[in-house]
Amino acid sequence: MLRNLFLAVAFGAAATAAANTPMTLEQCIAVALSESPTVKVADMEITRIDYSRGETLSQLLPQVNFGANYSRMLAKQVMYMNMDGFPGGGAGDDASGDESGDAAAASRASGGGNTTGIKMGLDNSYQIGFSAAMPLIAPQLWKSLKLSDTQILQSVEQARASRLDLVNQVKDAYYALMLATDSRDVVQQSYDMAALTHDIYKKQYDAGAASDYDVLRTSVAMKNIEPELMQADIAIKQARLQLLVLMGVDASFPLEITGRLADYENSLNERLLAIDDDYSQNTSLVQNRLQTRMLHDALDVQRMAWFPTLSATINYYWNSNSNGSPFKNFRWSNSSTFGLSLSLPIYTGGARYSRQRQAKVQLLESELQRDNIEHTVSMQVALAIDNIKQNAQQISSTKESVAQATRAHDIMERSFSIGAASYLDLRDSELALTRSRLAHYQSIYNFLVADSQLELLRGTAPLDSYKTQR
């Protein structure tokens, strides 16, 4: 019960039907899209970039701060004033006074004159208040917001790329599991035919109608197929584990799939007619376009560094000054200011020019990369389409080969039953039929993989339709 409950919560409707219910390809993809750590990380990256944009947007809003400051005067400043009546510093202290100019100078040099002065300031100083600042004209900051929007779009496209790649991997793993299962069935049929022949010869030997060599030969033929059965079982296990890993499911989950490769033969013509070489939605191209757009925005940001900025500030403080103990004799008074700050960059040692040139070089690099990506993707799409068409022809050829091998085996089986054919002739027909069936399933698998690869290159996987499968 706990296991079923966990599956119901983790995998939704696709996995709630117990372990014995086979899962379709669409259901496996839906589970993978909802449980894959890669997809979750890509979605979290979108959230992170969105928060980063909010951080940039906050710089356009007022920034309000609260502050408090206390200072204690350790040594007060002494002030001397040059005025009448001030001891040692009056206006009459010159050459026409009671003392000659040379004597006065000597007196000052020897430390004479006023030695007391006036001490200024109070022992304790307090300041508490608020300050607010807000940009009024900030061209570089405005362009940064546009750059953040493009970064969000790029993160969304990267998340889509992760989903497209995951869909392609799940399809390949699902097709591989079907191929391993169908191949195992073919080998099992070959083993059953060898076992039946061995049983016939054994009965004939017991009745005295067959030699001991015939029994041994059929037994060896049957034993030679057993390793192939073991290899087929290992291939099924490996393919199932690969699919479970991509789905984000525990390896102990007894996954079963529905359908066989032969079921896709009826839709081959529809798939061939639906082939399209339009790769405008290729995720590499889309990301490159967004990257180029982002570099354009980054270049504009660097250009805006040449423009002036204007900001407004408002301050409101409470001040107190006192002598003696810092915990009493408070005398509070308030003050407030409003100001505008204009900043016009003139010379920064060439830093702005260098950053602007760097942005231009990066933009040119992105445009060159786009040409290379388009050339590469166009070749890959053309190759995938050729593979699809060749595999379709191979499917038709192997299907005809299976029909002929089946007919030849039926004829040889009837001839063997009446003694008109030897066991070697029968065994050759069995091996030919087995190879034809395996080749037929392999051609269908190759066709499906090539079709999935074309879908990945074109970036047209119906991601929204898989949500309804959960």
mmCIF file of C-alpha atoms in Angstrom, residues 91-426:
data_model
loop_
_atom_site.group_PDB
_atom_site.id
_atom_site.type_symbol
_atom_site.label_atom_id
_atom_site.label_comp_id
_atom_site.label_asym_id
_atom_site.label_seq_id
_atom_site.Cartn_x
_atom_site.Cartn_y
_atom_site.Cartn_z
ATOM 1 C CA ALA A 91 45.475 93.686 16.070
ATOM 2 C CA GLY A 92 48.007 95.835 17.970
ATOM 3 C CA ASP A 93 50.645 93.099 17.966
ATOM 4 C CA ASP A 94 52.810 94.670 15.327
ATOM 5 C CA ALA A 95 55.932 96.823 15.038
ATOM 6 C CA SER A 96 54.206 100.054 16.291
ATOM 7 C CA GLY A 97 53.203 98.578 19.684
ATOM 8 C CA ASP A 98 54.975 98.538 23.011
ATOM 9 C CA GLU A 99 57.192 95.794 21.698
ATOM 10 C CA SER A 100 59.234 96.045 18.582
ATOM 11 C CA GLY A 101 58.401 93.773 15.612
ATOM 12 C CA ASP A 102 61.589 91.797 16.067
ATOM 13 C CA ALA A 103 60.829 91.248 19.744
ATOM 14 C CA ALA A 104 57.262 90.157 19.012
ATOM 15 C CA ALA A 105 58.480 87.681 16.466
ATOM 16 C CA ALA A 106 61.005 86.372 18.931
ATOM 17 C CA SER A 107 58.320 86.099 21.556
ATOM 18 C CA ARG A 108 56.114 84.033 19.204
ATOM 19 C CA ALA A 109 59.003 81.853 18.225
ATOM 20 C CA SER A 110 59.812 81.093 21.847
ATOM 21 C CA GLY A 111 56.243 80.089 22.605
ATOM 22 C CA GLY A 112 55.158 83.457 23.931
ATOM 23 C CA GLY A 113 51.806 85.025 23.231
ATOM 24 C CA ASN A 114 48.434 83.405 23.955
ATOM 25 C CA THR A 115 48.756 79.817 25.205
ATOM 26 C CA THR A 116 45.130 79.235 26.214
ATOM 27 C CA GLY A 117 42.932 79.843 23.173
ATOM 28 C CA ILE A 118 39.294 78.726 22.985
ATOM 29 C CA LYS A 119 38.373 75.040 23.115
ATOM 30 C CA MET A 120 35.484 74.169 20.786
ATOM 31 C CA GLY A 121 33.003 71.268 20.663
ATOM 32 C CA LEU A 122 31.096 69.161 23.135
ATOM 33 C CA ASP A 123 31.963 65.820 24.628
ATOM 34 C CA ASN A 124 29.100 63.732 23.148
ATOM 35 C CA SER A 125 27.593 63.839 19.677
ATOM 36 C CA TYR A 126 24.575 61.785 18.540
ATOM 37 C CA GLN A 127 22.949 61.489 15.121
ATOM 38 C CA ILE A 128 19.936 59.327 14.267
ATOM 39 C CA GLY A 129 17.898 59.489 11.089
ATOM 40 C CA PHE A 130 16.784 58.268 7.699
ATOM 41 C CA SER A 131 18.228 58.715 4.244
ATOM 42 C CA ALA A 132 16.575 57.979 0.912
ATOM 43 C CA ALA A 133 17.970 58.005 -2.613
ATOM 44 C CA MET A 134 16.248 57.407 -5.946
ATOM 45 C CA PRO A 135 17.597 57.532 -9.511
ATOM 46 C CA LEU A 136 15.666 59.925 -11.746
ATOM 47 C CA ILE A 137 17.613 59.564 -14.963
ATOM 48 C CA ALA A 138 19.581 56.307 -15.328
ATOM 49 C CA PRO A 139 19.924 55.239 -19.000
ATOM 50 C CA GLN A 140 22.337 52.395 -18.267
ATOM 51 C CA LEU A 141 20.032 50.938 -15.632
ATOM 52 C CA TRP A 142 17.032 51.137 -17.963
ATOM 53 C CA LYS A 143 18.890 49.162 -20.619
ATOM 54 C CA SER A 144 19.906 46.594 -18.004
ATOM 55 C CA LEU A 145 16.218 45.766 -17.484
ATOM 56 C CA LYS A 146 15.860 44.914 -21.164
ATOM 57 C CA LEU A 147 18.953 42.736 -20.883
ATOM 58 C CA SER A 148 17.380 40.888 -17.940
ATOM 59 C CA ASP A 149 14.235 40.186 -19.995
ATOM 60 C CA THR A 150 16.342 38.580 -22.708
ATOM 61 C CA GLN A 151 18.181 36.486 -20.118
ATOM 62 C CA ILE A 152 14.838 35.142 -18.896
ATOM 63 C CA LEU A 153 13.857 34.183 -22.457
ATOM 64 C CA GLN A 154 17.191 32.444 -22.886
ATOM 65 C CA SER A 155 16.671 30.462 -19.665
ATOM 66 C CA VAL A 156 13.208 29.439 -20.862
ATOM 67 C CA GLU A 157 14.698 28.220 -24.134
ATOM 68 C CA GLN A 158 17.407 26.300 -22.280
ATOM 69 C CA ALA A 159 14.692 24.611 -20.233
ATOM 70 C CA ARG A 160 12.869 23.721 -23.461
ATOM 71 C CA ALA A 161 16.116 22.320 -24.852
ATOM 72 C CA SER A 162 16.469 20.108 -21.770
ATOM 73 C CA ARG A 163 12.933 18.813 -22.244
ATOM 74 C CA LEU A 164 13.444 18.147 -25.962
ATOM 75 C CA ASP A 165 16.649 16.253 -25.287
ATOM 76 C CA LEU A 166 14.977 14.248 -22.522
ATOM 77 C CA VAL A 167 12.048 13.341 -24.789
ATOM 78 C CA ASN A 168 14.497 12.140 -27.421
ATOM 79 C CA GLN A 169 16.417 10.029 -24.889
ATOM 80 C CA VAL A 170 13.239 8.491 -23.466
ATOM 81 C CA LYS A 171 12.011 7.606 -26.946
ATOM 82 C CA ASP A 172 15.312 5.988 -27.857
ATOM 83 C CA ALA A 173 15.331 4.017 -24.584
ATOM 84 C CA TYR A 174 11.700 2.968 -25.065
ATOM 85 C CA TYR A 175 12.390 1.837 -28.641
ATOM 86 C CA ALA A 176 15.510 0.012 -27.448
ATOM 87 C CA LEU A 177 13.442 -1.835 -24.848
ATOM 88 C CA MET A 178 10.902 -2.814 -27.510
ATOM 89 C CA LEU A 179 13.706 -4.003 -29.790
ATOM 90 C CA ALA A 180 15.231 -6.075 -26.995
ATOM 91 C CA THR A 181 11.832 -7.561 -26.137
ATOM 92 C CA ASP A 182 10.962 -8.404 -29.739
ATOM 93 C CA SER A 183 14.431 -9.834 -30.369
ATOM 94 C CA ARG A 184 14.060 -11.979 -27.291
ATOM 95 C CA ASP A 185 10.745 -13.306 -28.609
ATOM 96 C CA VAL A 186 12.376 -14.189 -31.946
ATOM 97 C CA VAL A 187 15.201 -16.027 -30.205
ATOM 98 C CA GLN A 188 12.657 -17.783 -28.002
ATOM 99 C CA GLN A 189 10.757 -18.947 -31.082
ATOM 100 C CA SER A 190 13.984 -20.281 -32.560
ATOM 101 C CA TYR A 191 14.708 -22.070 -29.304
ATOM 102 C CA ASP A 192 11.205 -23.545 -29.224
ATOM 103 C CA MET A 193 11.598 -24.861 -32.769
ATOM 104 C CA ALA A 194 14.978 -26.401 -31.889
ATOM 105 C CA ALA A 195 13.516 -27.913 -28.726
ATOM 106 C CA LEU A 196 10.576 -29.342 -30.679
ATOM 107 C CA THR A 197 12.908 -30.898 -33.234
ATOM 108 C CA HIS A 198 15.057 -32.337 -30.472
ATOM 109 C CA ASP A 199 11.986 -33.806 -28.818
ATOM 110 C CA ILE A 200 10.912 -35.400 -32.099
ATOM 111 C CA TYR A 201 14.303 -36.983 -32.664
ATOM 112 C CA LYS A 202 14.430 -38.191 -29.074
ATOM 113 C CA LYS A 203 11.094 -39.929 -29.473
ATOM 114 C CA GLN A 204 12.239 -41.428 -32.761
ATOM 115 C CA TYR A 205 15.426 -42.589 -31.096
ATOM 116 C CA ASP A 206 13.440 -44.229 -28.331
ATOM 117 C CA ALA A 207 11.381 -45.960 -31.005
ATOM 118 C CA GLY A 208 14.509 -47.012 -32.882
ATOM 119 C CA ALA A 209 13.801 -44.769 -35.896
ATOM 120 C CA ALA A 210 16.637 -42.273 -35.330
ATOM 121 C CA SER A 211 20.301 -42.506 -34.465
ATOM 122 C CA ASP A 212 22.059 -41.277 -31.373
ATOM 123 C CA TYR A 213 23.922 -38.754 -33.558
ATOM 124 C CA ASP A 214 20.652 -37.115 -34.601
ATOM 125 C CA VAL A 215 19.629 -36.700 -30.966
ATOM 126 C CA LEU A 216 23.002 -35.202 -30.042
ATOM 127 C CA ARG A 217 23.005 -32.865 -33.017
ATOM 128 C CA THR A 218 19.566 -31.445 -32.213
ATOM 129 C CA SER A 219 20.502 -31.177 -28.552
ATOM 130 C CA VAL A 220 23.637 -29.176 -29.430
ATOM 131 C CA ALA A 221 21.602 -26.919 -31.691
ATOM 132 C CA MET A 222 19.194 -26.260 -28.831
ATOM 133 C CA LYS A 223 22.002 -25.612 -26.340
ATOM 134 C CA ASN A 224 23.664 -23.154 -28.723
ATOM 135 C CA ILE A 225 20.579 -20.926 -28.578
ATOM 136 C CA GLU A 226 20.482 -20.752 -24.775
ATOM 137 C CA PRO A 227 23.356 -18.168 -24.542
ATOM 138 C CA GLU A 228 21.462 -16.012 -27.034
ATOM 139 C CA LEU A 229 18.446 -16.158 -24.741
ATOM 140 C CA MET A 230 20.593 -15.093 -21.812
ATOM 141 C CA GLN A 231 22.051 -12.205 -23.816
ATOM 142 C CA ALA A 232 18.550 -11.154 -24.825
ATOM 143 C CA ASP A 233 17.440 -11.142 -21.182
ATOM 144 C CA ILE A 234 20.461 -9.010 -20.253
ATOM 145 C CA ALA A 235 19.672 -6.598 -23.090
ATOM 146 C CA ILE A 236 16.085 -6.247 -21.852
ATOM 147 C CA LYS A 237 17.270 -5.581 -18.311
ATOM 148 C CA GLN A 238 19.779 -2.954 -19.428
ATOM 149 C CA ALA A 239 17.243 -1.206 -21.665
ATOM 150 C CA ARG A 240 14.673 -1.176 -18.854
ATOM 151 C CA LEU A 241 17.181 0.254 -16.365
ATOM 152 C CA GLN A 242 18.155 2.965 -18.845
ATOM 153 C CA LEU A 243 14.513 3.916 -19.285
ATOM 154 C CA LEU A 244 13.908 3.950 -15.528
ATOM 155 C CA VAL A 245 16.932 6.210 -14.991
ATOM 156 C CA LEU A 246 15.643 8.678 -17.576
ATOM 157 C CA MET A 247 12.198 8.591 -15.965
ATOM 158 C CA GLY A 248 13.664 9.292 -12.546
ATOM 159 C CA VAL A 249 12.120 6.087 -11.171
ATOM 160 C CA ASP A 250 13.685 3.672 -8.722
ATOM 161 C CA ALA A 251 15.483 0.799 -10.433
ATOM 162 C CA SER A 252 13.390 -1.760 -8.531
ATOM 163 C CA PHE A 253 10.167 -0.546 -10.131
ATOM 164 C CA PRO A 254 8.811 -3.413 -12.319
ATOM 165 C CA LEU A 255 8.222 -1.377 -15.467
ATOM 166 C CA GLU A 256 6.379 -2.987 -18.346
ATOM 167 C CA ILE A 257 5.798 -1.374 -21.736
ATOM 168 C CA THR A 258 2.921 -1.690 -24.127
ATOM 169 C CA GLY A 259 3.093 -2.369 -27.844
ATOM 170 C CA ARG A 260 5.689 -3.846 -30.134
ATOM 171 C CA LEU A 261 7.825 -2.498 -32.953
ATOM 172 C CA ALA A 262 5.550 -4.109 -35.510
ATOM 173 C CA ASP A 263 2.712 -1.864 -34.294
ATOM 174 C CA TYR A 264 4.485 1.143 -35.833
ATOM 175 C CA GLU A 265 4.434 -0.299 -39.345
ATOM 176 C CA ASN A 266 0.916 0.983 -39.951
ATOM 177 C CA SER A 267 1.980 4.578 -39.262
ATOM 178 C CA LEU A 268 5.117 4.581 -41.391
ATOM 179 C CA ASN A 269 3.422 6.159 -44.405
ATOM 180 C CA GLU A 270 1.936 8.909 -42.254
ATOM 181 C CA ARG A 271 5.335 9.631 -40.746
ATOM 182 C CA LEU A 272 6.920 9.768 -44.197
ATOM 183 C CA LEU A 273 4.296 12.210 -45.453
ATOM 184 C CA ALA A 274 4.763 14.376 -42.350
ATOM 185 C CA ILE A 275 8.511 14.826 -42.898
ATOM 186 C CA ASP A 276 9.446 18.513 -42.887
ATOM 187 C CA ASP A 277 12.896 20.051 -43.232
ATOM 188 C CA ASP A 278 11.982 23.287 -41.439
ATOM 189 C CA TYR A 279 14.442 23.667 -38.563
ATOM 190 C CA SER A 280 13.617 27.232 -37.538
ATOM 191 C CA GLN A 281 12.648 25.988 -34.076
ATOM 192 C CA ASN A 282 15.932 24.183 -33.550
ATOM 193 C CA THR A 283 16.866 24.951 -29.971
ATOM 194 C CA SER A 284 20.514 25.714 -30.809
ATOM 195 C CA LEU A 285 19.445 28.298 -33.369
ATOM 196 C CA VAL A 286 16.842 29.802 -31.055
ATOM 197 C CA GLN A 287 19.377 30.067 -28.236
ATOM 198 C CA ASN A 288 21.865 31.666 -30.609
ATOM 199 C CA ARG A 289 19.262 34.230 -31.679
ATOM 200 C CA LEU A 290 18.557 35.045 -28.056
ATOM 201 C CA GLN A 291 22.271 35.180 -27.321
ATOM 202 C CA THR A 292 22.757 37.636 -30.181
ATOM 203 C CA ARG A 293 19.854 39.713 -28.916
ATOM 204 C CA MET A 294 21.315 39.691 -25.427
ATOM 205 C CA LEU A 295 24.698 40.832 -26.757
ATOM 206 C CA HIS A 296 22.948 43.664 -28.599
ATOM 207 C CA ASP A 297 21.390 44.705 -25.304
ATOM 208 C CA ALA A 298 24.745 44.402 -23.538
ATOM 209 C CA LEU A 299 26.286 46.683 -26.185
ATOM 210 C CA ASP A 300 23.527 49.223 -25.590
ATOM 211 C CA VAL A 301 24.222 49.048 -21.859
ATOM 212 C CA GLN A 302 27.867 49.902 -22.483
ATOM 213 C CA ARG A 303 26.853 52.778 -24.756
ATOM 214 C CA MET A 304 24.591 54.177 -22.064
ATOM 215 C CA ALA A 305 27.631 54.519 -19.811
ATOM 216 C CA TRP A 306 28.451 57.733 -21.743
ATOM 217 C CA PHE A 307 25.182 59.379 -20.694
ATOM 218 C CA PRO A 308 24.728 61.435 -17.504
ATOM 219 C CA THR A 309 22.754 60.178 -14.512
ATOM 220 C CA LEU A 310 20.599 62.166 -12.122
ATOM 221 C CA SER A 311 19.497 61.050 -8.672
ATOM 222 C CA ALA A 312 17.595 62.615 -5.790
ATOM 223 C CA THR A 313 18.402 62.281 -2.097
ATOM 224 C CA ILE A 314 16.413 63.113 1.040
ATOM 225 C CA ASN A 315 17.859 63.064 4.566
ATOM 226 C CA TYR A 316 16.130 63.535 7.897
ATOM 227 C CA TYR A 317 18.202 63.400 11.112
ATOM 228 C CA TRP A 318 17.923 64.015 14.843
ATOM 229 C CA ASN A 319 21.076 65.466 16.439
ATOM 230 C CA SER A 320 22.119 65.844 20.059
ATOM 231 C CA ASN A 321 25.314 67.261 21.657
ATOM 232 C CA SER A 322 26.203 67.368 25.346
ATOM 233 C CA ASN A 323 29.043 67.493 27.849
ATOM 234 C CA GLY A 324 29.747 65.051 30.616
ATOM 235 C CA SER A 325 28.008 61.698 30.813
ATOM 236 C CA PRO A 326 26.849 60.238 27.481
ATOM 237 C CA PHE A 327 23.634 58.981 29.116
ATOM 238 C CA LYS A 328 22.084 62.297 30.124
ATOM 239 C CA ASN A 329 21.786 65.953 29.208
ATOM 240 C CA PHE A 330 20.304 65.118 25.772
ATOM 241 C CA ARG A 331 19.350 68.079 23.634
ATOM 242 C CA TRP A 332 17.721 66.849 20.444
ATOM 243 C CA SER A 333 17.166 68.919 17.331
ATOM 244 C CA ASN A 334 16.079 67.770 13.899
ATOM 245 C CA SER A 335 17.350 68.635 10.438
ATOM 246 C CA SER A 336 16.401 67.637 6.908
ATOM 247 C CA THR A 337 17.901 68.081 3.462
ATOM 248 C CA PHE A 338 16.901 67.462 -0.128
ATOM 249 C CA GLY A 339 19.391 67.296 -2.940
ATOM 250 C CA LEU A 340 19.944 66.416 -6.570
ATOM 251 C CA SER A 341 23.088 64.708 -7.774
ATOM 252 C CA LEU A 342 24.156 64.909 -11.414
ATOM 253 C CA SER A 343 26.971 62.704 -12.649
ATOM 254 C CA LEU A 344 28.454 63.268 -16.087
ATOM 255 C CA PRO A 345 31.268 60.830 -16.953
ATOM 256 C CA ILE A 346 34.072 62.576 -18.811
ATOM 257 C CA TYR A 347 37.194 60.438 -18.664
ATOM 258 C CA THR A 348 37.688 56.960 -17.196
ATOM 259 C CA GLY A 349 41.023 56.025 -18.701
ATOM 260 C CA GLY A 350 39.429 54.341 -21.746
ATOM 261 C CA ALA A 351 37.597 51.689 -19.699
ATOM 262 C CA ARG A 352 34.196 52.436 -21.237
ATOM 263 C CA TYR A 353 35.597 52.365 -24.765
ATOM 264 C CA SER A 354 37.315 49.014 -24.105
ATOM 265 C CA ARG A 355 34.145 47.457 -22.677
ATOM 266 C CA GLN A 356 32.171 48.678 -25.667
ATOM 267 C CA ARG A 357 34.671 47.170 -28.085
ATOM 268 C CA GLN A 358 34.542 43.869 -26.190
ATOM 269 C CA ALA A 359 30.751 43.803 -26.545
ATOM 270 C CA LYS A 360 31.042 44.412 -30.297
ATOM 271 C CA VAL A 361 33.541 41.572 -30.692
ATOM 272 C CA GLN A 362 31.256 39.192 -28.771
ATOM 273 C CA LEU A 363 28.368 40.216 -31.006
ATOM 274 C CA LEU A 364 30.376 39.448 -34.134
ATOM 275 C CA GLU A 365 31.382 36.073 -32.669
ATOM 276 C CA SER A 366 27.728 35.218 -32.038
ATOM 277 C CA GLU A 367 26.783 36.085 -35.613
ATOM 278 C CA LEU A 368 29.578 33.877 -36.963
ATOM 279 C CA GLN A 369 28.463 31.045 -34.686
ATOM 280 C CA ARG A 370 24.924 31.393 -36.028
ATOM 281 C CA ASP A 371 26.128 30.789 -39.584
ATOM 282 C CA ASN A 372 28.032 27.713 -38.444
ATOM 283 C CA ILE A 373 25.034 26.388 -36.487
ATOM 284 C CA GLU A 374 22.689 26.868 -39.435
ATOM 285 C CA HIS A 375 25.089 25.052 -41.742
ATOM 286 C CA THR A 376 25.548 22.178 -39.291
ATOM 287 C CA VAL A 377 21.849 21.798 -38.459
ATOM 288 C CA SER A 378 20.824 21.879 -42.126
ATOM 289 C CA MET A 379 23.252 19.042 -42.845
ATOM 290 C CA GLN A 380 22.039 17.048 -39.851
ATOM 291 C CA VAL A 381 18.387 17.498 -40.869
ATOM 292 C CA ALA A 382 19.122 16.409 -44.433
ATOM 293 C CA LEU A 383 21.014 13.368 -43.125
ATOM 294 C CA ALA A 384 18.174 12.448 -40.746
ATOM 295 C CA ILE A 385 15.629 12.669 -43.573
ATOM 296 C CA ASP A 386 17.813 10.443 -45.779
ATOM 297 C CA ASN A 387 18.105 7.933 -42.926
ATOM 298 C CA ILE A 388 14.342 7.899 -42.471
ATOM 299 C CA LYS A 389 13.735 7.240 -46.173
ATOM 300 C CA GLN A 390 16.432 4.571 -46.359
ATOM 301 C CA ASN A 391 15.111 2.832 -43.250
ATOM 302 C CA ALA A 392 11.585 2.941 -44.695
ATOM 303 C CA GLN A 393 12.862 1.144 -47.792
ATOM 304 C CA GLN A 394 14.731 -1.294 -45.584
ATOM 305 C CA ILE A 395 11.547 -2.004 -43.617
ATOM 306 C CA SER A 396 9.721 -2.825 -46.846
ATOM 307 C CA SER A 397 12.574 -5.054 -47.981
ATOM 308 C CA THR A 398 12.938 -6.919 -44.672
ATOM 309 C CA LYS A 399 9.179 -7.352 -44.421
ATOM 310 C CA GLU A 400 9.173 -9.102 -47.766
ATOM 311 C CA SER A 401 12.192 -11.124 -46.654
ATOM 312 C CA VAL A 402 10.353 -12.252 -43.508
ATOM 313 C CA ALA A 403 7.360 -13.344 -45.600
ATOM 314 C CA GLN A 404 9.574 -15.337 -47.956
ATOM 315 C CA ALA A 405 11.587 -16.867 -45.102
ATOM 316 C CA THR A 406 8.368 -17.857 -43.341
ATOM 317 C CA ARG A 407 7.048 -19.517 -46.473
ATOM 318 C CA ALA A 408 10.353 -21.289 -47.101
ATOM 319 C CA HIS A 409 10.423 -22.555 -43.514
ATOM 320 C CA ASP A 410 6.874 -23.851 -43.765
ATOM 321 C CA ILE A 411 7.772 -25.749 -46.939
ATOM 322 C CA MET A 412 10.929 -27.140 -45.391
ATOM 323 C CA GLU A 413 9.039 -28.114 -42.243
ATOM 324 C CA ARG A 414 6.502 -30.101 -44.234
ATOM 325 C CA SER A 415 9.271 -31.692 -46.312
ATOM 326 C CA PHE A 416 11.140 -32.646 -43.160
ATOM 327 C CA SER A 417 8.030 -34.190 -41.628
ATOM 328 C CA ILE A 418 7.663 -36.598 -44.602
ATOM 329 C CA GLY A 419 11.391 -37.295 -44.819
ATOM 330 C CA ALA A 420 11.984 -35.299 -48.007
ATOM 331 C CA ALA A 421 14.429 -32.906 -46.319
ATOM 332 C CA SER A 422 17.273 -33.307 -43.890
ATOM 333 C CA TYR A 423 17.613 -31.732 -40.482
ATOM 334 C CA LEU A 424 20.345 -29.437 -41.809
ATOM 335 C CA ASP A 425 17.933 -28.093 -44.421
ATOM 336 C CA LEU A 426 15.348 -27.469 -41.695
#
